[in-house]
Coordinates of C-alpha atoms in Angstrom, one line a residue:
Chain A
M1 CA -48.9 -13.5 18.5
R2 CA -50.6 -11.3 15.8
M3 CA -50.5 -12.4 12.2
A4 CA -48.4 -10.1 9.8
E5 CA -51.4 -9.6 7.5
T6 CA -53.5 -7.1 9.8
L7 CA -51.4 -4.1 10.5
A8 CA -52.1 -2.0 13.8
E9 CA -54.5 1.2 13.5
G10 CA -53.2 4.6 14.0
F11 CA -49.9 4.9 12.0
P12 CA -51.5 7.0 8.8
D13 CA -50.0 6.8 5.4
L14 CA -47.5 9.6 4.8
S15 CA -46.4 8.6 1.3
Q16 CA -48.8 11.1 -0.2
M17 CA -47.5 14.3 2.0
T18 CA -44.7 16.3 1.1
V19 CA -42.0 17.7 3.7
A20 CA -42.2 21.5 4.2
R21 CA -38.9 23.4 3.5
Q22 CA -37.2 24.9 6.6
P23 CA -36.8 28.5 6.7
H24 CA -33.1 28.9 7.2
W25 CA -33.1 32.4 8.4
R26 CA -30.1 32.3 10.4
R27 CA -28.4 31.4 7.3
W28 CA -29.6 34.4 5.4
L29 CA -28.4 36.9 8.4
A30 CA -25.0 35.4 8.4
A31 CA -24.8 35.6 4.6
A32 CA -26.0 39.3 4.9
G33 CA -23.5 40.2 7.8
I34 CA -20.6 38.7 5.8
L35 CA -21.6 40.7 2.7
V36 CA -21.5 43.8 5.0
I37 CA -18.2 43.2 6.0
L38 CA -17.0 42.5 2.5
A39 CA -18.4 45.5 1.1
A40 CA -16.8 47.6 3.8
V41 CA -13.4 45.9 3.2
G42 CA -13.6 46.5 -0.6
R43 CA -14.7 50.1 -0.1
A44 CA -11.6 50.6 2.0
F45 CA -9.2 49.4 -0.5
A46 CA -10.9 51.2 -3.3
G47 CA -10.3 54.5 -1.6
G48 CA -6.9 53.4 -0.1
Q49 CA -3.7 54.4 -1.9
I50 CA -3.5 51.5 -4.3
E51 CA -3.0 52.5 -7.9
W52 CA -4.8 49.6 -9.4
S53 CA -3.7 50.5 -13.0
Y54 CA -0.1 49.5 -12.0
V55 CA -1.4 46.0 -10.9
G56 CA -3.1 45.7 -14.2
R57 CA -0.1 46.7 -16.1
F58 CA 2.3 44.6 -14.2
L59 CA 0.2 41.6 -14.1
T60 CA 1.4 40.6 -17.5
A61 CA 4.7 42.1 -17.7
K62 CA 7.6 40.1 -19.0
V63 CA 9.6 40.1 -16.0
I64 CA 6.6 39.0 -13.9
L65 CA 5.8 36.2 -16.5
E66 CA 9.2 34.9 -16.3
G67 CA 9.2 35.1 -12.6
I68 CA 6.0 32.8 -12.2
I69 CA 7.6 30.3 -15.0
N70 CA 10.7 30.2 -12.8
T71 CA 8.8 29.6 -9.7
M72 CA 6.6 26.8 -11.5
V73 CA 9.9 25.3 -12.8
M74 CA 11.5 25.3 -9.5
A75 CA 8.2 23.9 -7.6
V76 CA 8.0 21.0 -10.2
L77 CA 11.7 20.1 -10.0
A78 CA 12.0 20.3 -6.4
M79 CA 8.9 18.3 -5.8
A80 CA 10.0 15.5 -8.3
F81 CA 13.4 15.6 -6.4
G82 CA 11.5 15.6 -3.0
I83 CA 9.3 12.7 -4.0
A84 CA 12.1 10.6 -5.4
L85 CA 14.2 11.1 -2.1
G86 CA 11.0 10.7 0.0
V87 CA 10.1 7.3 -1.5
A88 CA 13.7 6.0 -1.0
V89 CA 13.9 7.3 2.7
A90 CA 10.4 5.9 3.6
I91 CA 11.6 2.4 2.1
M92 CA 14.8 2.8 4.2
R93 CA 12.9 3.8 7.2
L94 CA 10.6 0.6 7.0
S95 CA 13.4 -1.7 6.0
P96 CA 14.4 -4.3 8.5
N97 CA 18.2 -3.0 8.1
P98 CA 19.1 -1.1 11.2
V99 CA 21.8 0.9 9.2
L100 CA 19.4 2.2 6.4
K101 CA 16.6 2.8 9.2
S102 CA 19.0 5.1 11.3
V103 CA 20.4 6.8 8.1
A104 CA 16.6 7.6 7.0
A105 CA 15.7 9.0 10.6
G106 CA 18.8 11.0 10.9
Y107 CA 18.1 12.6 7.3
T108 CA 14.4 13.5 8.5
W109 CA 15.5 14.7 11.8
L110 CA 18.1 17.1 10.2
F111 CA 16.2 18.5 7.5
R112 CA 13.0 18.9 9.3
G113 CA 14.8 20.4 12.3
T114 CA 16.2 23.4 10.5
P115 CA 14.4 26.5 8.7
L116 CA 14.3 26.2 5.2
I117 CA 15.4 29.8 4.6
L118 CA 18.5 28.8 6.5
Q119 CA 19.2 25.6 4.6
L120 CA 18.8 27.7 1.3
L121 CA 21.3 30.1 2.6
L122 CA 23.8 27.3 3.5
W123 CA 23.5 25.6 0.0
F124 CA 24.1 29.1 -1.5
N125 CA 27.2 29.9 0.6
L126 CA 28.6 26.6 0.4
A127 CA 31.6 28.1 -1.4
L128 CA 32.7 29.5 2.0
V129 CA 33.2 26.0 3.4
F130 CA 34.4 24.2 0.2
P131 CA 36.1 26.9 -2.3
T132 CA 36.4 23.9 -4.9
I133 CA 34.5 20.8 -5.6
G134 CA 35.6 17.8 -7.2
I135 CA 37.7 14.6 -7.0
P136 CA 41.1 15.5 -5.8
G137 CA 43.8 15.4 -8.5
L138 CA 41.3 14.7 -11.2
W139 CA 39.2 17.5 -11.8
S140 CA 37.8 20.3 -9.8
L141 CA 35.4 23.2 -10.1
R142 CA 35.1 26.4 -8.0
A143 CA 32.1 26.2 -5.8
V144 CA 30.8 29.7 -6.6
D145 CA 30.4 28.6 -10.2
V146 CA 28.5 25.3 -9.3
M147 CA 26.3 26.8 -6.5
T148 CA 24.1 29.0 -8.8
P149 CA 21.1 30.3 -7.4
F150 CA 18.9 27.6 -9.4
L151 CA 21.1 24.5 -8.0
S152 CA 21.2 26.1 -4.5
A153 CA 17.4 26.5 -4.6
L154 CA 16.8 23.1 -6.2
L155 CA 18.9 21.3 -3.5
G156 CA 17.7 23.3 -0.6
L157 CA 14.2 23.0 -1.3
G158 CA 14.2 19.2 -2.8
I159 CA 16.2 18.0 0.0
N160 CA 13.9 19.7 2.6
Q161 CA 10.7 18.5 0.6
G162 CA 12.1 15.1 0.7
A163 CA 12.4 15.0 4.6
Y164 CA 8.6 15.8 4.6
T165 CA 7.7 13.8 1.8
S166 CA 9.1 10.7 3.2
E167 CA 7.0 10.8 6.2
V168 CA 3.9 11.2 4.0
I169 CA 4.9 8.2 1.9
R170 CA 5.6 6.1 4.9
A171 CA 2.2 6.9 6.3
G172 CA 0.9 5.8 2.9
M173 CA 2.7 2.5 3.1
L174 CA 1.7 1.8 6.7
S175 CA -1.8 2.2 5.7
V176 CA -1.7 -0.7 3.1
D177 CA -3.0 -3.9 5.0
A178 CA -0.1 -6.3 6.0
G179 CA -2.0 -9.3 4.0
Q180 CA -1.1 -7.4 0.8
Y181 CA 2.5 -8.0 1.4
E182 CA 2.0 -11.5 2.5
A183 CA -0.1 -12.1 -0.6
A184 CA 3.1 -10.5 -2.6
Q185 CA 5.3 -12.6 -0.8
A186 CA 3.2 -15.9 -1.4
I187 CA 3.5 -15.5 -5.1
G188 CA 7.3 -15.1 -4.7
M189 CA 7.8 -11.5 -4.9
G190 CA 10.9 -10.1 -3.0
R191 CA 10.6 -7.1 -0.8
L192 CA 11.4 -4.5 -3.5
R193 CA 9.2 -6.0 -6.0
A194 CA 6.4 -6.1 -3.7
L195 CA 6.7 -2.5 -2.7
R196 CA 7.0 -1.5 -6.1
R197 CA 4.1 -3.5 -7.6
I198 CA 2.0 -4.1 -4.7
I199 CA 2.4 -1.6 -1.7
L200 CA 3.3 1.8 -3.4
P201 CA 0.5 1.8 -6.0
Q202 CA -2.0 1.3 -3.1
A203 CA -0.1 3.8 -0.8
M204 CA -0.4 6.3 -3.7
R205 CA -4.2 6.6 -3.2
V206 CA -3.8 7.7 0.4
V207 CA -0.8 9.8 -0.1
I208 CA -2.1 12.0 -2.9
P209 CA -4.2 14.5 -1.0
P210 CA -1.5 15.2 1.7
L211 CA 1.4 15.3 -1.2
G212 CA -1.0 17.9 -3.1
N213 CA -0.9 19.9 0.2
E214 CA 2.8 19.5 0.4
F215 CA 3.3 20.8 -3.4
I216 CA 1.1 23.9 -2.9
G217 CA 3.1 24.5 0.1
L218 CA 6.2 24.2 -1.9
V219 CA 4.9 26.5 -4.7
K220 CA 4.7 29.1 -2.0
A221 CA 8.0 28.0 -0.4
T222 CA 10.1 28.8 -3.8
S223 CA 9.5 32.6 -2.8
L224 CA 12.1 32.0 0.1
A225 CA 14.6 31.3 -2.9
S226 CA 14.3 35.2 -3.4
V227 CA 16.9 35.6 -0.6
I228 CA 19.3 33.7 -2.8
Q229 CA 18.8 35.6 -6.0
Y230 CA 16.7 33.0 -7.6
P231 CA 14.6 34.9 -10.1
E232 CA 11.2 33.5 -9.2
V233 CA 8.0 35.8 -9.3
L234 CA 8.3 37.4 -5.8
H235 CA 12.1 38.1 -6.3
N236 CA 11.2 39.7 -9.8
A237 CA 8.3 41.7 -8.2
E238 CA 10.4 43.2 -5.5
N239 CA 13.2 44.1 -8.1
I240 CA 10.6 46.2 -9.9
Y241 CA 9.2 47.8 -6.7
Y242 CA 12.7 48.7 -5.6
A243 CA 12.9 50.8 -8.9
N244 CA 9.5 52.1 -9.1
S245 CA 8.2 52.0 -5.3
R246 CA 4.8 50.7 -6.3
V247 CA 5.3 48.0 -3.3
I248 CA 1.7 47.2 -2.6
E249 CA 0.7 46.9 -6.1
L250 CA 3.5 44.5 -7.1
L251 CA 3.0 42.3 -4.2
I252 CA -0.9 42.2 -5.1
V253 CA 0.5 41.1 -8.6
A254 CA 2.6 38.3 -7.2
G255 CA -0.1 37.3 -4.9
L256 CA -2.7 37.0 -7.7
W257 CA -0.4 34.8 -9.6
Y258 CA 0.3 32.3 -6.6
L259 CA -3.6 32.1 -6.5
L260 CA -3.9 31.5 -9.8
V261 CA -1.4 28.6 -9.8
V262 CA -2.8 27.1 -6.8
S263 CA -6.3 27.2 -8.4
I264 CA -5.2 25.3 -11.3
L265 CA -3.3 22.7 -9.0
T266 CA -6.4 21.8 -7.3
P267 CA -8.5 20.0 -10.4
L268 CA -5.3 18.4 -11.3
Q269 CA -4.9 16.7 -8.0
M270 CA -8.4 15.4 -8.4
L271 CA -7.5 14.0 -11.7
L272 CA -4.5 12.1 -10.0
E273 CA -6.6 11.0 -7.4
R274 CA -9.1 9.4 -9.7
R275 CA -6.1 7.9 -11.6
F276 CA -5.0 5.9 -8.3
A277 CA -8.3 5.1 -7.3
R278 CA -8.8 2.4 -9.6
G279 CA -10.4 -0.6 -8.0
Y280 CA -11.8 1.5 -5.2
L281 CA -14.4 3.6 -6.7
Q282 CA -17.4 0.9 -5.7
A283 CA -15.8 0.5 -2.3
A284 CA -15.0 3.9 -1.1
R285 CA -18.3 5.7 -2.4
Chain B
M1 CA 6.8 -46.1 -0.2
T2 CA 7.0 -42.7 -2.1
Q3 CA 8.6 -39.7 -0.4
P4 CA 6.6 -37.2 1.3
L5 CA 6.2 -34.0 -0.4
V6 CA 6.4 -32.2 2.7
A7 CA 8.1 -33.4 5.9
I8 CA 7.8 -31.5 9.0
R9 CA 10.1 -32.5 12.0
S10 CA 10.0 -31.5 15.7
V11 CA 9.0 -27.8 14.6
S12 CA 8.5 -25.4 17.4
K13 CA 7.7 -21.8 17.4
N14 CA 7.1 -19.2 20.2
F15 CA 5.6 -15.9 20.0
G16 CA 7.2 -14.3 23.0
E17 CA 6.1 -16.3 26.0
F18 CA 3.5 -17.9 23.7
Q19 CA 4.2 -21.7 22.5
A20 CA 2.3 -21.6 19.0
L21 CA 3.9 -24.9 18.0
K22 CA 5.2 -27.7 20.1
Q23 CA 7.6 -30.3 18.5
V24 CA 5.2 -30.6 15.5
S25 CA 5.9 -33.5 13.1
L26 CA 3.9 -34.5 10.1
D27 CA 4.1 -35.9 6.8
V28 CA 2.2 -35.0 3.7
Y29 CA 2.5 -37.4 0.8
P30 CA 2.0 -36.2 -3.0
G31 CA -1.6 -36.1 -4.2
E32 CA -3.0 -36.0 -0.4
V33 CA -5.7 -33.8 0.7
L34 CA -4.7 -33.3 4.5
C35 CA -7.4 -31.2 6.9
L36 CA -6.1 -29.5 9.8
I37 CA -8.7 -28.9 12.4
G38 CA -8.6 -27.3 16.0
A39 CA -9.8 -24.6 18.1
S40 CA -8.6 -21.0 17.4
G41 CA -5.0 -20.6 18.8
S42 CA -4.2 -24.3 18.5
G43 CA -1.5 -23.5 15.9
K44 CA -2.8 -24.8 12.7
T45 CA -2.7 -21.6 10.9
T46 CA 0.8 -20.9 12.4
L47 CA 2.0 -24.3 10.9
L48 CA 0.8 -23.5 7.5
R49 CA 2.5 -20.2 7.6
C50 CA 5.6 -21.9 8.5
I51 CA 5.4 -24.2 5.6
N52 CA 5.1 -20.9 3.3
Q53 CA 7.8 -19.3 5.3
L54 CA 5.7 -16.2 6.1
I55 CA 7.0 -17.1 9.7
S56 CA 10.2 -18.7 10.3
I57 CA 10.5 -21.4 12.9
D58 CA 12.5 -21.6 16.0
S59 CA 13.6 -25.2 15.7
G60 CA 13.1 -28.3 13.9
G61 CA 12.9 -28.6 10.1
I62 CA 10.5 -28.6 7.4
W63 CA 11.4 -29.9 4.0
V64 CA 9.1 -29.5 0.8
D65 CA 10.0 -31.6 -2.1
G66 CA 13.1 -33.1 -0.5
E67 CA 14.5 -29.3 0.1
L68 CA 14.9 -28.1 3.8
L69 CA 13.2 -24.6 4.1
G70 CA 15.0 -21.4 5.1
L71 CA 18.3 -23.2 5.9
R72 CA 21.3 -24.8 4.4
E73 CA 23.6 -27.2 5.7
R74 CA 27.1 -26.5 5.2
D75 CA 30.4 -27.7 7.1
G76 CA 28.2 -29.2 9.8
R77 CA 26.5 -25.9 10.5
L78 CA 23.1 -24.5 9.5
H79 CA 23.1 -21.1 7.6
R80 CA 20.2 -19.1 6.7
L81 CA 19.1 -18.6 3.3
T82 CA 19.0 -15.3 1.5
S83 CA 15.5 -13.7 1.0
R84 CA 15.9 -14.3 -2.8
E85 CA 16.4 -18.2 -2.1
I86 CA 13.5 -18.1 0.2
A87 CA 11.4 -16.3 -2.3
R88 CA 12.2 -19.2 -4.9
Q89 CA 11.4 -21.9 -2.3
R90 CA 8.1 -20.2 -1.9
L91 CA 7.2 -20.8 -5.5
K92 CA 6.7 -24.5 -4.9
T93 CA 3.8 -23.6 -2.6
G94 CA 0.5 -21.7 -3.2
M95 CA -1.3 -20.1 -0.4
V96 CA -4.9 -19.0 -0.3
F97 CA -5.7 -16.6 2.6
Q98 CA -8.6 -16.4 5.0
R99 CA -9.1 -12.7 4.0
F100 CA -8.5 -13.4 0.1
N101 CA -5.7 -10.6 0.1
L102 CA -6.3 -10.0 -3.6
F103 CA -4.7 -6.9 -5.0
P104 CA -7.3 -4.3 -4.9
H105 CA -5.8 -1.8 -7.6
K106 CA -5.7 -4.9 -10.2
T107 CA -8.5 -6.7 -11.9
A108 CA -9.2 -10.3 -11.4
L109 CA -7.0 -11.0 -14.5
E110 CA -4.2 -9.1 -13.5
N111 CA -4.1 -10.5 -10.1
I112 CA -3.3 -13.8 -11.6
T113 CA -1.1 -12.8 -14.3
E114 CA 1.0 -10.5 -11.6
G115 CA 3.2 -13.7 -10.3
P116 CA 3.8 -15.3 -13.8
V117 CA 4.8 -12.1 -15.5
Q118 CA 6.5 -10.2 -12.9
V119 CA 8.1 -13.1 -10.9
Q120 CA 8.7 -16.0 -13.3
G121 CA 9.0 -13.6 -16.3
R122 CA 6.5 -15.5 -18.3
N123 CA 5.2 -13.9 -21.8
G124 CA 2.3 -11.6 -21.1
N125 CA -0.1 -13.1 -23.8
E126 CA 0.6 -16.6 -22.8
A127 CA 0.1 -15.7 -19.1
R128 CA -3.1 -14.0 -19.9
A129 CA -4.4 -17.0 -21.9
E130 CA -3.6 -19.2 -19.0
A131 CA -5.2 -16.9 -16.6
M132 CA -8.5 -16.9 -18.7
E133 CA -8.3 -20.7 -18.5
L134 CA -7.9 -20.6 -14.6
L135 CA -10.8 -18.1 -14.5
R136 CA -13.0 -20.5 -16.5
R137 CA -12.0 -23.3 -14.1
V138 CA -13.3 -21.4 -11.0
G139 CA -16.3 -20.4 -13.1
L140 CA -15.4 -16.6 -13.2
E141 CA -14.3 -16.0 -16.9
A142 CA -17.2 -13.3 -17.2
K143 CA -15.2 -11.3 -14.3
A144 CA -11.8 -11.2 -16.0
D145 CA -11.9 -7.3 -15.9
A146 CA -13.6 -6.8 -12.6
Y147 CA -11.8 -5.4 -9.6
P148 CA -11.9 -7.2 -6.3
S149 CA -14.3 -4.4 -4.9
Q150 CA -16.7 -5.5 -7.6
L151 CA -16.8 -9.1 -6.7
S152 CA -18.5 -10.9 -3.8
G153 CA -16.5 -12.8 -1.1
G154 CA -16.8 -16.1 -2.6
Q155 CA -15.9 -14.7 -6.2
Q156 CA -12.7 -13.0 -4.4
Q157 CA -11.6 -16.4 -2.9
R158 CA -12.0 -18.2 -6.3
V159 CA -9.8 -15.5 -8.0
A160 CA -7.4 -15.9 -5.1
I161 CA -7.2 -19.8 -5.7
A162 CA -6.7 -19.1 -9.3
R163 CA -4.1 -16.6 -8.4
A164 CA -2.1 -19.3 -6.6
L165 CA -2.5 -21.8 -9.0
A166 CA -1.2 -19.7 -11.8
M167 CA 2.2 -20.1 -10.3
K168 CA 1.9 -23.8 -10.9
P169 CA 2.6 -25.0 -7.3
M170 CA 3.3 -28.6 -6.2
L171 CA 1.4 -27.8 -2.9
M172 CA -1.6 -25.8 -2.1
L173 CA -2.0 -24.2 1.4
F174 CA -5.5 -23.0 2.4
D175 CA -5.9 -20.8 5.6
E176 CA -9.4 -21.0 6.6
P177 CA -10.5 -20.3 3.1
T178 CA -14.2 -20.0 3.8
S179 CA -14.2 -18.5 7.3
A180 CA -14.7 -14.8 6.2
L181 CA -17.5 -15.8 3.7
D182 CA -21.3 -15.3 4.1
P183 CA -22.9 -18.7 4.6
E184 CA -24.4 -18.8 1.1
L185 CA -21.2 -18.3 -0.5
V186 CA -19.2 -21.2 1.3
G187 CA -20.3 -23.7 -1.4
E188 CA -18.9 -22.1 -4.5
V189 CA -15.3 -22.0 -2.9
L190 CA -15.6 -25.5 -1.5
S191 CA -16.6 -26.9 -5.0
V192 CA -13.8 -25.2 -6.6
M193 CA -11.6 -27.0 -3.9
K194 CA -13.3 -30.4 -4.3
G195 CA -12.4 -29.9 -8.1
L196 CA -8.8 -29.2 -7.4
A197 CA -8.6 -32.0 -4.9
R198 CA -10.0 -34.5 -7.8
S199 CA -7.5 -33.4 -10.2
G200 CA -5.0 -34.6 -7.7
M201 CA -3.4 -31.5 -6.3
T202 CA -1.6 -32.0 -2.8
M203 CA -3.6 -29.8 -0.5
L204 CA -3.2 -28.8 3.1
V205 CA -6.4 -27.3 4.2
V206 CA -7.0 -25.4 7.8
T207 CA -10.8 -25.6 8.1
H208 CA -13.9 -25.5 10.3
E209 CA -15.8 -27.2 7.6
L210 CA -16.0 -30.7 8.8
G211 CA -18.4 -31.5 6.2
F212 CA -15.8 -30.6 3.5
A213 CA -13.0 -32.5 5.5
R214 CA -15.4 -35.4 5.5
E215 CA -16.1 -35.5 1.8
V216 CA -12.5 -34.4 0.4
A217 CA -9.8 -35.4 3.1
D218 CA -7.7 -38.5 3.0
R219 CA -6.4 -37.7 6.2
V220 CA -7.4 -35.2 9.2
V221 CA -5.1 -33.9 11.7
Y222 CA -6.4 -32.7 15.2
M223 CA -4.4 -30.0 16.8
D224 CA -4.9 -28.4 20.1
H225 CA -2.5 -26.0 22.1
G226 CA 0.3 -26.2 19.5
A227 CA 0.7 -29.8 19.2
I228 CA -0.8 -32.6 17.3
V229 CA -3.2 -34.6 19.3
E230 CA -4.5 -37.0 16.8
S231 CA -4.2 -37.6 13.0
G232 CA -5.3 -40.5 10.9
R233 CA -7.5 -41.5 8.1
T234 CA -10.7 -39.1 7.8
A235 CA -13.3 -41.6 8.7
D236 CA -11.5 -42.8 11.9
V237 CA -10.6 -39.3 13.2
L238 CA -14.1 -37.7 12.7
G239 CA -16.0 -41.0 12.9
A240 CA -14.2 -42.9 15.9
P241 CA -11.8 -40.4 17.6
R242 CA -9.5 -42.3 20.0
E243 CA -8.4 -39.0 22.2
A244 CA -10.7 -37.5 24.7
R245 CA -9.8 -34.1 23.5
T246 CA -10.7 -34.7 20.0
Q247 CA -13.9 -36.3 21.0
A248 CA -14.7 -33.1 23.2
F249 CA -13.9 -30.9 20.0
L250 CA -16.0 -32.7 17.6
S251 CA -19.0 -32.9 19.8
A252 CA -18.5 -29.0 20.4
V253 CA -18.2 -28.3 16.4
I254 CA -21.1 -30.5 15.7

């Protein structure tokens, strides 16, 4: 055997040499091609029949601003409702109790299995089924008064969102190591306390990216509430173009607002992710 | 003679077709350190988990501090305890896991105070002071604010021991506490356990560390295929085993 002190010949010292840059000519070509296509599309739109001055004028119109605020209010409330429902249903789904389990599975099946727009229309037209709502003999209200566009949209979007969110939360709970639940039990925690203190906080870390996805989807799904007269941004844009016939211009206005809102949500999600990554930063990166 | 702290009588447990425990009976007396040894699959971990009711037994009975676990006798019949009552019974035992199972979203200190504050309803400041004292005891007072991911395996296991001790258990269960550790980290965990043994804690330790057993254990129990093959004073079982199976296991391990 050779001793380690004498190294073999024929392997030069590379530490003083630099690595040459690769010429990425294919990337340059692709980028040039894309620029040409973008220029062509841009030229087509510039010369098309779009009155850009209308876009600028209506972008900050009062009705449009009210619309986007209504959109955001509805998205946030429906998401909060959806998360609350989703957590409860996920816990039921994973409980050892067969009754709770079936109720949770049935809920998910029903509300994931029918189109959202159909559910919204059902809630809005609930008065056709139940003309009055209340406790018989004590008090009652006319369903038409209760089922306003706002409440119908909130119930429709929130309950539908809950069905999807419950699956996301359940996936997050399943991703937590079984040893965590045992450790929680070993220090005397019951099931619900272990879920609240130990399992769910760890599940949140995994759940936030898909939940962000769900929320972005929900922001845009609020536009479906336009069919039940909820004054969100698309509904208000439509009302304007019914009057002035500037259809494309107002659709562009609404589209720009959705883009802006979604663009703001992405960094917010990053902040949340960082909050729930406590204790993982070293391990994960 | 004093009463045993843990009395195990004819305990059996099956996982489907697999008989994990067959008619196991054993006593553990207060202040005793008892090591359970045996090949993997011999039932020693299952027995430990039954004592902490992480697994329910199929037949037989386990008493801790004179109290029957998981069941209550009423009108000549046995009734299952509620999960709340089982959680209360678990407070008598502390458990240390092979893979530590620290809560990764909580600091070392928070891991230790979680049980006393959330479960026992103790005052936060008091619990934190006691947790710091426990961290000092396991030599990690400087790591109070570190998250588990920032600690070595040996440090994590020492925090896990402190977390179990914070509940002031009468009995400590150790499930192969050093099996998941790099060899150079085993010593620090064993020395914490030795200190605990000297302080008079009753300990039931599933281990492959025969050196630790020889030094610390009062008694050693050898299990094979779900049954206790041999048990007795440490020097006798490890030094002059009577059963052929024990002899074979010991010569294979050493």
